[in-house]
């Protein structure tokens, strides 16, 4: 099994910055794609940013130019630097990873989520 634990959420004023961290642990053989999703109250969960193992990235249009995703393969970590935050960025942010365990079982894993609240 693979466990994902997010940290770094909180309350920030509009225009401010936050950095989210996600640590993967467990019976990991290899982590392939990783990403950050978010879910605001009454809305569906949506992809915010994704990154492949070799560092190719993609972003939702709403966060392009403001958010930056990165990862450290040696530490099994993924990060989301969020700048110029807006009230509409308020949501629970979830870390996601596509991973292979030491038994070579592939799966998609989720963290428990971290709250980001941006005040106007």
Steps between C-alpha positions, in 0.01 A plus 500: 500500500596862448411782735492869408508774762446865411611802700529874456141609469353787695341842491653775287390837368438554132826562320694288745687174457494149640705191433340158519709191564412136448706212632456148368595200707440127520587209278607716208688363205447799274277804485398604151270800452416721797255782527294739703123516486258724684137492599303805603168471683224395263740441213663198343861414565721648230858463388718794600841384379673180400860393456654190344794314639732680259360840586249583229226714646146606420274751669137599513443821308382671816838460672746537212764759578415498872560141616810286454516126552829322566618168639798332660517138385769409751278611788167390348370853542286729289450870561260771390617860525195725488552871441261788437227306672138594438188432707384260229803282577336411831454123513625178648814402311579134445825335401481215249755248384511217252738251653632148482555308821791267566266220388469687168135572560395826337252726666377854539525647846358806674595703802253607765491859379610835639282809525602819322295809578563831326332804651411807298 
